[in-house]
């Protein structure tokens, strides 16, 4: 059996799913970042991980329904799937899909915690002020020793004001905003 090379760098793409781009929670701002994301991913040489917001068919029973009563990213639906533009990158041999039941992924946090060679994570996706900030801060808390870079022009928030507010929070928590 061949030993795997330790991962020192990875790219983390947050929730680039149909429901967030042009579905029930989509917006022109979310659609606008896709071409820039694709161009960025074409140049990536390190592993790329993708998170997937994931909810049950009975969304009414999901705790998120209390604050966001819009069924979205239901397992097995078109809205749950990655957008077409991301699928070629998610099909790479070193790609990982991480389903998460809420904003931040504790699975992601555990995975990163077990990677001693990891030095840098570049993060982008949707929504800056909900899932991007949640995952960036979980990872930073789990591994304060690594560099977290958030690509602000490859993210979109629920509003321009919320996008900027989330960037300020991540910057204050020692994430690099580029």
Coordinates of N, CA and C in Angstrom, one line a residue:
X1 N 0.8 -1.2 0.0 CA 0.0 0.0 0.0 C 0.9 1.2 0.0
X2 N 0.6 2.2 -0.9 CA 1.3 3.4 -0.9 C 0.9 4.4 0.2
X3 N 1.9 5.0 0.8 CA 1.6 6.0 1.9 C 1.1 7.3 1.2
X4 N 0.1 7.9 1.8 CA -0.4 9.2 1.3 C 0.6 10.3 1.7
X5 N 0.8 11.2 0.8 CA 1.6 12.4 1.2 C 0.8 13.3 2.1
X6 N 1.4 13.8 3.2 CA 0.7 14.6 4.1 C 0.2 15.9 3.4
X7 N -1.0 16.4 3.7 CA -1.5 17.6 3.1 C -1.1 18.8 3.9
X8 N -0.5 19.7 3.2 CA 0.0 21.0 3.8 C -1.0 22.1 3.5
X9 N -1.7 22.0 2.4 CA -2.6 23.1 2.0 C -3.9 22.5 1.4
X10 N -5.0 23.1 1.6 CA -6.2 22.7 0.9 C -7.1 23.9 0.7
X11 N -8.0 23.7 -0.3 CA -9.1 24.7 -0.6 C -10.4 24.2 -0.1
X12 N -11.1 25.0 0.6 CA -12.4 24.7 1.1 C -13.5 25.5 0.5
X13 N -14.4 24.9 -0.2 CA -15.5 25.5 -1.0 C -16.8 25.3 -0.2
X14 N -17.4 26.4 0.3 CA -18.6 26.3 1.1 C -19.9 26.4 0.4
X15 N -20.7 25.4 0.4 CA -22.1 25.3 0.0 C -22.4 25.9 -1.3
X16 N -21.6 25.6 -2.3 CA -22.0 26.0 -3.7 C -23.0 25.1 -4.3
X17 N -24.2 25.2 -3.7 CA -25.3 24.3 -4.1 C -26.4 25.0 -4.8
X18 N -27.1 24.3 -5.6 CA -28.2 24.9 -6.4 C -29.1 25.8 -5.6
X19 N -29.6 25.4 -4.5 CA -30.5 26.2 -3.7 C -29.9 27.6 -3.3
X20 N -28.6 27.7 -3.1 CA -27.9 28.9 -2.7 C -27.5 29.8 -3.9
X21 N -27.5 29.2 -5.1 CA -27.0 30.0 -6.2 C -28.2 30.6 -7.0
X22 N -29.0 29.6 -7.5 CA -30.2 30.1 -8.3 C -31.5 29.5 -7.8
X23 N -31.5 28.9 -6.7 CA -32.7 28.3 -6.1 C -33.4 29.1 -5.1
X24 N -34.0 28.5 -4.1 CA -34.9 29.3 -3.2 C -34.1 30.3 -2.3
X25 N -32.8 30.2 -2.1 CA -32.1 31.2 -1.4 C -31.0 31.8 -2.2
X26 N -31.1 31.7 -3.5 CA -30.2 32.2 -4.5 C -30.4 33.7 -4.6
X27 N -29.4 34.4 -5.3 CA -29.4 35.8 -5.5 C -28.5 36.1 -6.7
X28 N -28.7 37.3 -7.3 CA -27.7 37.7 -8.3 C -26.3 37.8 -7.8
X29 N -26.1 38.2 -6.5 CA -24.7 38.2 -6.0 C -24.1 36.8 -5.9
X30 N -24.9 35.9 -5.5 CA -24.4 34.5 -5.4 C -24.0 34.0 -6.8
X31 N -24.9 34.3 -7.8 CA -24.6 33.9 -9.2 C -23.3 34.5 -9.7
X32 N -23.1 35.8 -9.4 CA -22.0 36.6 -9.9 C -20.6 36.0 -9.5
X33 N -20.5 35.4 -8.4 CA -19.2 34.9 -8.0 C -18.8 33.6 -8.6
X34 N -19.7 32.9 -9.2 CA -19.4 31.6 -9.8 C -18.3 31.6 -10.9
X35 N -18.4 32.5 -11.9 CA -17.3 32.5 -12.9 C -15.9 32.8 -12.3
X36 N -15.8 33.6 -11.3 CA -14.5 33.9 -10.6 C -14.1 32.7 -9.8
X37 N -15.0 32.0 -9.2 CA -14.6 30.7 -8.5 C -14.1 29.7 -9.4
X38 N -14.7 29.5 -10.6 CA -14.3 28.5 -11.6 C -12.9 28.9 -12.0
X39 N -12.6 30.1 -12.3 CA -11.3 30.5 -12.8 C -10.2 30.2 -11.7
X40 N -10.6 30.5 -10.5 CA -9.7 30.2 -9.3 C -9.4 28.7 -9.2
X41 N -10.5 27.9 -9.3 CA -10.3 26.5 -9.1 C -9.5 25.8 -10.2
X42 N -9.5 26.4 -11.4 CA -8.7 25.9 -12.5 C -7.3 25.9 -12.2
X43 N -6.8 26.8 -11.4 CA -5.4 26.9 -11.0 C -5.0 26.2 -9.8
X44 N -6.0 25.6 -9.0 CA -5.7 24.9 -7.8 C -5.0 23.6 -8.0
X45 N -3.9 23.4 -7.3 CA -3.1 22.2 -7.3 C -3.2 21.3 -6.1
X46 N -3.8 21.8 -5.1 CA -3.9 21.1 -3.8 C -5.3 20.5 -3.7
X47 N -5.6 19.6 -2.7 CA -6.9 19.1 -2.5 C -8.0 20.1 -2.3
X48 N -9.2 19.8 -2.8 CA -10.3 20.8 -2.7 C -11.4 20.0 -2.0
X49 N -11.9 20.6 -0.9 CA -13.0 20.0 -0.2 C -14.2 20.9 -0.3
X50 N -15.4 20.3 -0.4 CA -16.6 21.0 -0.6 C -17.6 20.6 0.5
X51 N -18.2 21.6 1.2 CA -19.2 21.4 2.1 C -20.6 21.4 1.4
X52 N -21.5 20.7 2.0 CA -22.9 20.6 1.5 C -23.8 20.8 2.6
X53 N -24.6 21.9 2.6 CA -25.6 22.2 3.6 C -26.6 21.0 3.3
X54 N -27.0 20.3 4.4 CA -27.8 19.1 4.2 C -29.0 19.1 5.3
X55 N -30.2 19.0 4.7 CA -31.4 19.0 5.6 C -32.3 17.8 5.3
X56 N -33.1 17.3 6.2 CA -33.9 16.2 6.0 C -35.2 16.5 5.2
X57 N -35.8 15.5 4.6 CA -37.0 15.7 3.8 C -38.1 16.5 4.6
X58 N -38.2 16.1 5.9 CA -39.1 16.8 6.8 C -38.4 18.0 7.4
X59 N -38.2 19.1 6.6 CA -37.5 20.3 7.0 C -38.2 20.9 8.2
X60 N -39.5 20.8 8.4 CA -40.2 21.4 9.5 C -39.7 20.9 10.8
X61 N -39.1 19.7 10.9 CA -38.5 19.1 12.1 C -37.1 19.5 12.3
X62 N -36.5 20.2 11.3 CA -35.1 20.6 11.4 C -35.0 21.8 12.3
X63 N -34.1 21.9 13.3 CA -33.9 23.0 14.1 C -33.7 24.4 13.4
X64 N -33.1 24.3 12.2 CA -32.9 25.5 11.4 C -34.2 26.2 11.0
X65 N -35.2 25.4 10.9 CA -36.5 25.9 10.4 C -37.1 27.0 11.3
X66 N -36.6 27.0 12.6 CA -37.1 28.0 13.5 C -36.7 29.4 13.1
X67 N -35.5 29.5 12.6 CA -34.9 30.8 12.2 C -34.9 31.1 10.7
X68 N -35.0 30.0 9.9 CA -35.0 30.1 8.5 C -36.1 29.2 7.9
X69 N -37.3 29.6 8.0 CA -38.4 28.7 7.6 C -38.6 28.6 6.0
X70 N -37.4 28.4 5.4 CA -37.4 28.2 3.9 C -36.8 26.8 3.7
X71 N -37.6 25.8 3.3 CA -36.9 24.5 3.0 C -35.9 24.7 1.9
X72 N -34.7 24.1 2.2 CA -33.6 24.2 1.3 C -32.6 23.1 1.5
X73 N -31.9 22.8 0.4 CA -30.8 21.8 0.5 C -31.3 20.5 1.1
X74 N -32.5 20.0 0.7 CA -33.1 18.8 1.2 C -32.3 17.6 0.5
X75 N -31.9 16.7 1.3 CA -31.2 15.5 0.8 C -31.9 14.9 -0.3
X76 N -31.2 14.6 -1.4 CA -31.8 13.9 -2.6 C -32.5 14.8 -3.6
X77 N -32.4 16.1 -3.3 CA -33.1 17.0 -4.3 C -32.0 17.8 -5.1
X78 N -32.5 18.4 -6.2 CA -31.6 19.2 -7.1 C -31.0 20.3 -6.3
X79 N -31.8 20.9 -5.4 CA -31.3 22.0 -4.6 C -30.1 21.7 -3.7
X80 N -30.0 20.4 -3.3 CA -28.9 19.9 -2.4 C -27.6 19.7 -3.2
X81 N -27.7 19.5 -4.5 CA -26.5 19.2 -5.3 C -25.6 20.4 -5.5
X82 N -24.4 20.1 -5.7 CA -23.4 21.2 -6.1 C -23.9 21.7 -7.5
X83 N -23.6 23.0 -7.7 CA -24.0 23.6 -9.0 C -23.1 22.9 -10.1
X84 N -23.6 22.9 -11.3 CA -22.8 22.2 -12.4 C -21.4 22.7 -12.5
X85 N -21.2 24.0 -12.3 CA -19.8 24.5 -12.5 C -18.8 24.0 -11.5
X86 N -19.3 23.5 -10.4 CA -18.4 22.9 -9.3 C -18.1 21.4 -9.5
X87 N -19.0 20.7 -10.2 CA -18.9 19.3 -10.3 C -17.6 18.8 -10.9
X88 N -17.0 19.4 -11.9 CA -15.7 18.9 -12.4 C -14.6 18.9 -11.3
X89 N -14.7 19.9 -10.5 CA -13.7 20.1 -9.5 C -13.9 19.1 -8.3
X90 N -15.2 18.9 -8.0 CA -15.5 17.9 -7.0 C -15.3 16.5 -7.4
X91 N -15.1 16.3 -8.7 CA -14.8 14.9 -9.2 C -13.3 14.6 -9.2
X92 N -12.5 15.5 -8.8 CA -11.0 15.2 -8.8 C -10.7 14.2 -7.7
X93 N -9.7 13.4 -7.9 CA -9.4 12.3 -7.0 C -9.1 12.8 -5.6
X94 N -8.6 14.0 -5.4 CA -8.3 14.5 -4.0 C -9.4 15.3 -3.4
X95 N -10.5 15.3 -4.0 CA -11.7 16.1 -3.5 C -12.4 15.3 -2.5
X96 N -13.1 16.1 -1.6 CA -13.9 15.5 -0.5 C -15.2 16.3 -0.4
X97 N -16.3 15.6 -0.3 CA -17.6 16.2 0.0 C -17.9 16.0 1.4
X98 N -18.3 17.1 2.1 CA -18.6 17.0 3.5 C -20.0 17.5 3.7
X99 N -21.0 16.6 4.0 CA -22.3 17.0 4.3 C -22.3 17.6 5.8
X100 N -23.1 18.7 6.0 CA -23.2 19.2 7.3 C -24.7 19.6 7.6
X101 N -25.1 19.4 8.8 CA -26.6 19.6 9.1 C -26.9 21.1 9.5
X102 N -25.9 21.9 9.6 CA -26.1 23.2 10.0 C -25.0 24.1 9.4
X103 N -24.8 25.3 10.0 CA -23.8 26.3 9.4 C -22.4 25.8 9.3
X104 N -21.9 25.4 10.5 CA -20.5 25.0 10.6 C -20.4 23.5 10.7
X105 N -19.4 22.9 10.2 CA -19.2 21.4 10.2 C -18.3 21.0 11.2
X106 N -18.8 20.3 12.2 CA -17.9 19.7 13.3 C -17.1 18.5 12.7
X107 N -17.6 17.9 11.6 CA -16.8 16.9 10.9 C -15.6 17.5 10.3
X108 N -15.8 18.6 9.6 CA -14.7 19.3 9.1 C -13.7 19.7 10.2
X109 N -14.1 20.2 11.2 CA -13.3 20.6 12.4 C -12.4 19.4 12.8
X110 N -13.1 18.2 13.0 CA -12.4 17.0 13.4 C -11.3 16.6 12.3
X111 N -11.7 16.6 11.1 CA -10.8 16.2 10.0 C -9.5 17.1 10.0
X112 N -9.7 18.4 10.1 CA -8.6 19.3 10.1 C -7.7 19.1 11.3
X113 N -8.3 18.8 12.4 CA -7.6 18.6 13.7 C -6.6 17.4 13.6
X114 N -6.9 16.5 12.7 CA -6.1 15.3 12.6 C -5.0 15.4 11.5
X115 N -4.8 16.6 11.0 CA -3.8 16.8 9.9 C -2.7 17.6 10.4
X116 N -1.6 17.0 11.0 CA -0.6 17.8 11.6 C 0.3 18.6 10.5
X117 N 0.3 18.2 9.3 CA 1.1 18.8 8.3 C 0.4 20.0 7.7
X118 N -0.9 20.2 7.9 CA -1.7 21.2 7.3 C -1.2 22.6 7.8
X119 N -0.9 23.5 6.9 CA -0.4 24.8 7.2 C -1.3 25.9 6.7
X120 N -2.2 25.6 5.7 CA -3.0 26.7 5.1 C -4.3 26.2 4.5
X121 N -5.4 26.9 4.7 CA -6.7 26.6 4.1 C -7.2 27.9 3.5
X122 N -7.5 27.8 2.2 CA -8.1 28.9 1.5 C -9.6 28.6 1.4
X123 N -10.5 29.5 1.8 CA -11.9 29.3 1.9 C -12.7 30.3 1.1
X124 N -13.7 29.8 0.4 CA -14.7 30.7 -0.3 C -16.0 30.0 -0.4
X125 N -17.1 30.8 -0.8 CA -18.4 30.2 -1.0 C -19.5 31.0 -0.5
X126 N -20.6 30.4 -0.1 CA -21.8 31.0 0.3 C -22.3 30.6 1.6
X127 N -23.0 31.3 2.3 CA -23.1 32.7 2.4 C -22.0 33.2 3.3
X128 N -21.3 34.3 3.0 CA -20.2 34.8 3.8 C -20.6 34.9 5.2
X129 N -21.8 35.5 5.5 CA -22.2 35.8 6.8 C -22.9 34.7 7.6
X130 N -22.9 33.5 7.0 CA -23.5 32.4 7.7 C -22.6 31.2 7.7
X131 N -22.5 30.5 6.6 CA -21.7 29.3 6.5 C -20.2 29.5 6.4
X132 N -19.8 30.5 5.6 CA -18.4 30.8 5.4 C -17.8 31.2 6.7
X133 N -18.4 32.2 7.4 CA -17.8 32.6 8.7 C -17.8 31.5 9.7
X134 N -18.9 30.7 9.8 CA -19.0 29.6 10.8 C -17.9 28.6 10.6
X135 N -17.7 28.2 9.3 CA -16.6 27.2 9.1 C -15.2 27.7 9.3
X136 N -15.0 29.0 8.8 CA -13.7 29.6 9.0 C -13.3 29.7 10.5
X137 N -14.3 30.1 11.3 CA -14.0 30.2 12.8 C -13.9 28.8 13.5
X138 N -14.7 27.8 13.0 CA -14.5 26.5 13.6 C -13.1 26.0 13.3
X139 N -12.7 26.1 12.0 CA -11.4 25.6 11.7 C -10.3 26.4 12.4
X140 N -10.4 27.7 12.5 CA -9.4 28.5 13.2 C -9.3 28.2 14.7
X141 N -10.5 27.9 15.3 CA -10.5 27.5 16.7 C -9.8 26.1 16.9
X142 N -10.1 25.2 15.9 CA -9.5 23.9 16.0 C -8.0 23.9 15.7
X143 N -7.6 24.8 14.9 CA -6.2 24.8 14.4 C -5.7 26.3 14.4
X144 N -5.5 26.9 15.5 CA -5.0 28.3 15.5 C -3.7 28.5 14.9
X145 N -2.9 27.4 14.7 CA -1.6 27.5 14.1 C -1.6 27.6 12.6
X146 N -2.7 27.4 11.9 CA -2.6 27.4 10.5 C -3.2 28.7 9.9
X147 N -2.8 29.0 8.7 CA -3.2 30.2 8.1 C -4.6 29.9 7.4
X148 N -5.5 30.8 7.7 CA -6.9 30.7 7.0 C -7.0 32.0 6.1
X149 N -7.2 31.7 4.9 CA -7.3 32.8 3.9 C -8.8 32.7 3.4
X150 N -9.5 33.8 3.5 CA -10.8 33.9 2.9 C -10.8 34.8 1.7
X151 N -11.2 34.2 0.6 CA -11.2 35.0 -0.7 C -12.5 35.8 -0.8
X152 N -12.4 37.0 -0.4 CA -13.7 37.8 -0.3 C -14.4 38.0 -1.6
X153 N -13.7 38.0 -2.8 CA -14.3 38.2 -4.1 C -14.9 36.9 -4.6
X154 N -14.7 35.8 -3.9 CA -15.2 34.5 -4.3 C -16.4 34.1 -3.3
X155 N -16.8 35.1 -2.5 CA -17.9 34.9 -1.6 C -19.0 35.8 -1.9
X156 N -20.2 35.5 -1.4 CA -21.3 36.4 -1.4 C -22.1 36.2 -0.1
X157 N -22.7 37.2 0.4 CA -23.4 37.1 1.6 C -24.9 37.3 1.4
X158 N -25.7 37.2 2.4 CA -27.1 37.4 2.3 C -27.5 38.9 2.0
X159 N -26.5 39.8 2.2 CA -26.6 41.2 1.8 C -25.2 41.7 1.7
X160 N -25.0 42.8 1.0 CA -23.6 43.4 0.9 C -23.1 43.8 2.3
X161 N -24.0 44.3 3.1 CA -23.7 44.7 4.5 C -23.3 43.5 5.4
X162 N -24.0 42.4 5.3 CA -23.7 41.2 6.0 C -22.4 40.6 5.6
X163 N -22.2 40.6 4.3 CA -20.9 40.1 3.7 C -19.7 40.9 4.3
X164 N -19.8 42.2 4.3 CA -18.7 43.0 4.9 C -18.6 42.8 6.4
X165 N -19.7 42.7 7.1 CA -19.6 42.4 8.5 C -18.9 41.1 8.9
X166 N -19.2 40.1 8.1 CA -18.6 38.8 8.3 C -17.1 38.8 8.0
X167 N -16.7 39.5 7.0 CA -15.3 39.7 6.7 C -14.6 40.4 7.8
X168 N -15.2 41.4 8.4 CA -14.6 42.1 9.6 C -14.4 41.1 10.8
X169 N -15.5 40.3 11.0 CA -15.4 39.3 12.1 C -14.2 38.3 11.9
X170 N -14.2 37.8 10.7 CA -13.1 36.8 10.4 C -11.7 37.5 10.5
X171 N -11.6 38.7 10.0 CA -10.3 39.4 10.1 C -9.9 39.6 11.6
X172 N -10.9 39.9 12.4 CA -10.6 40.1 13.8 C -10.3 38.9 14.5
X173 N -10.6 37.7 14.0 CA -10.3 36.4 14.5 C -9.1 35.8 13.8
X174 N -8.3 36.6 13.2 CA -7.0 36.3 12.6 C -7.1 35.5 11.4
X175 N -8.1 35.6 10.6 CA -8.2 35.0 9.3 C -7.7 36.1 8.3
X176 N -7.0 35.7 7.3 CA -6.5 36.7 6.3 C -7.6 36.8 5.2
X177 N -7.9 38.1 5.0 CA -8.9 38.4 4.0 C -8.3 38.9 2.7
X178 N -8.4 38.2 1.6 CA -7.8 38.6 0.4 C -8.8 38.9 -0.7

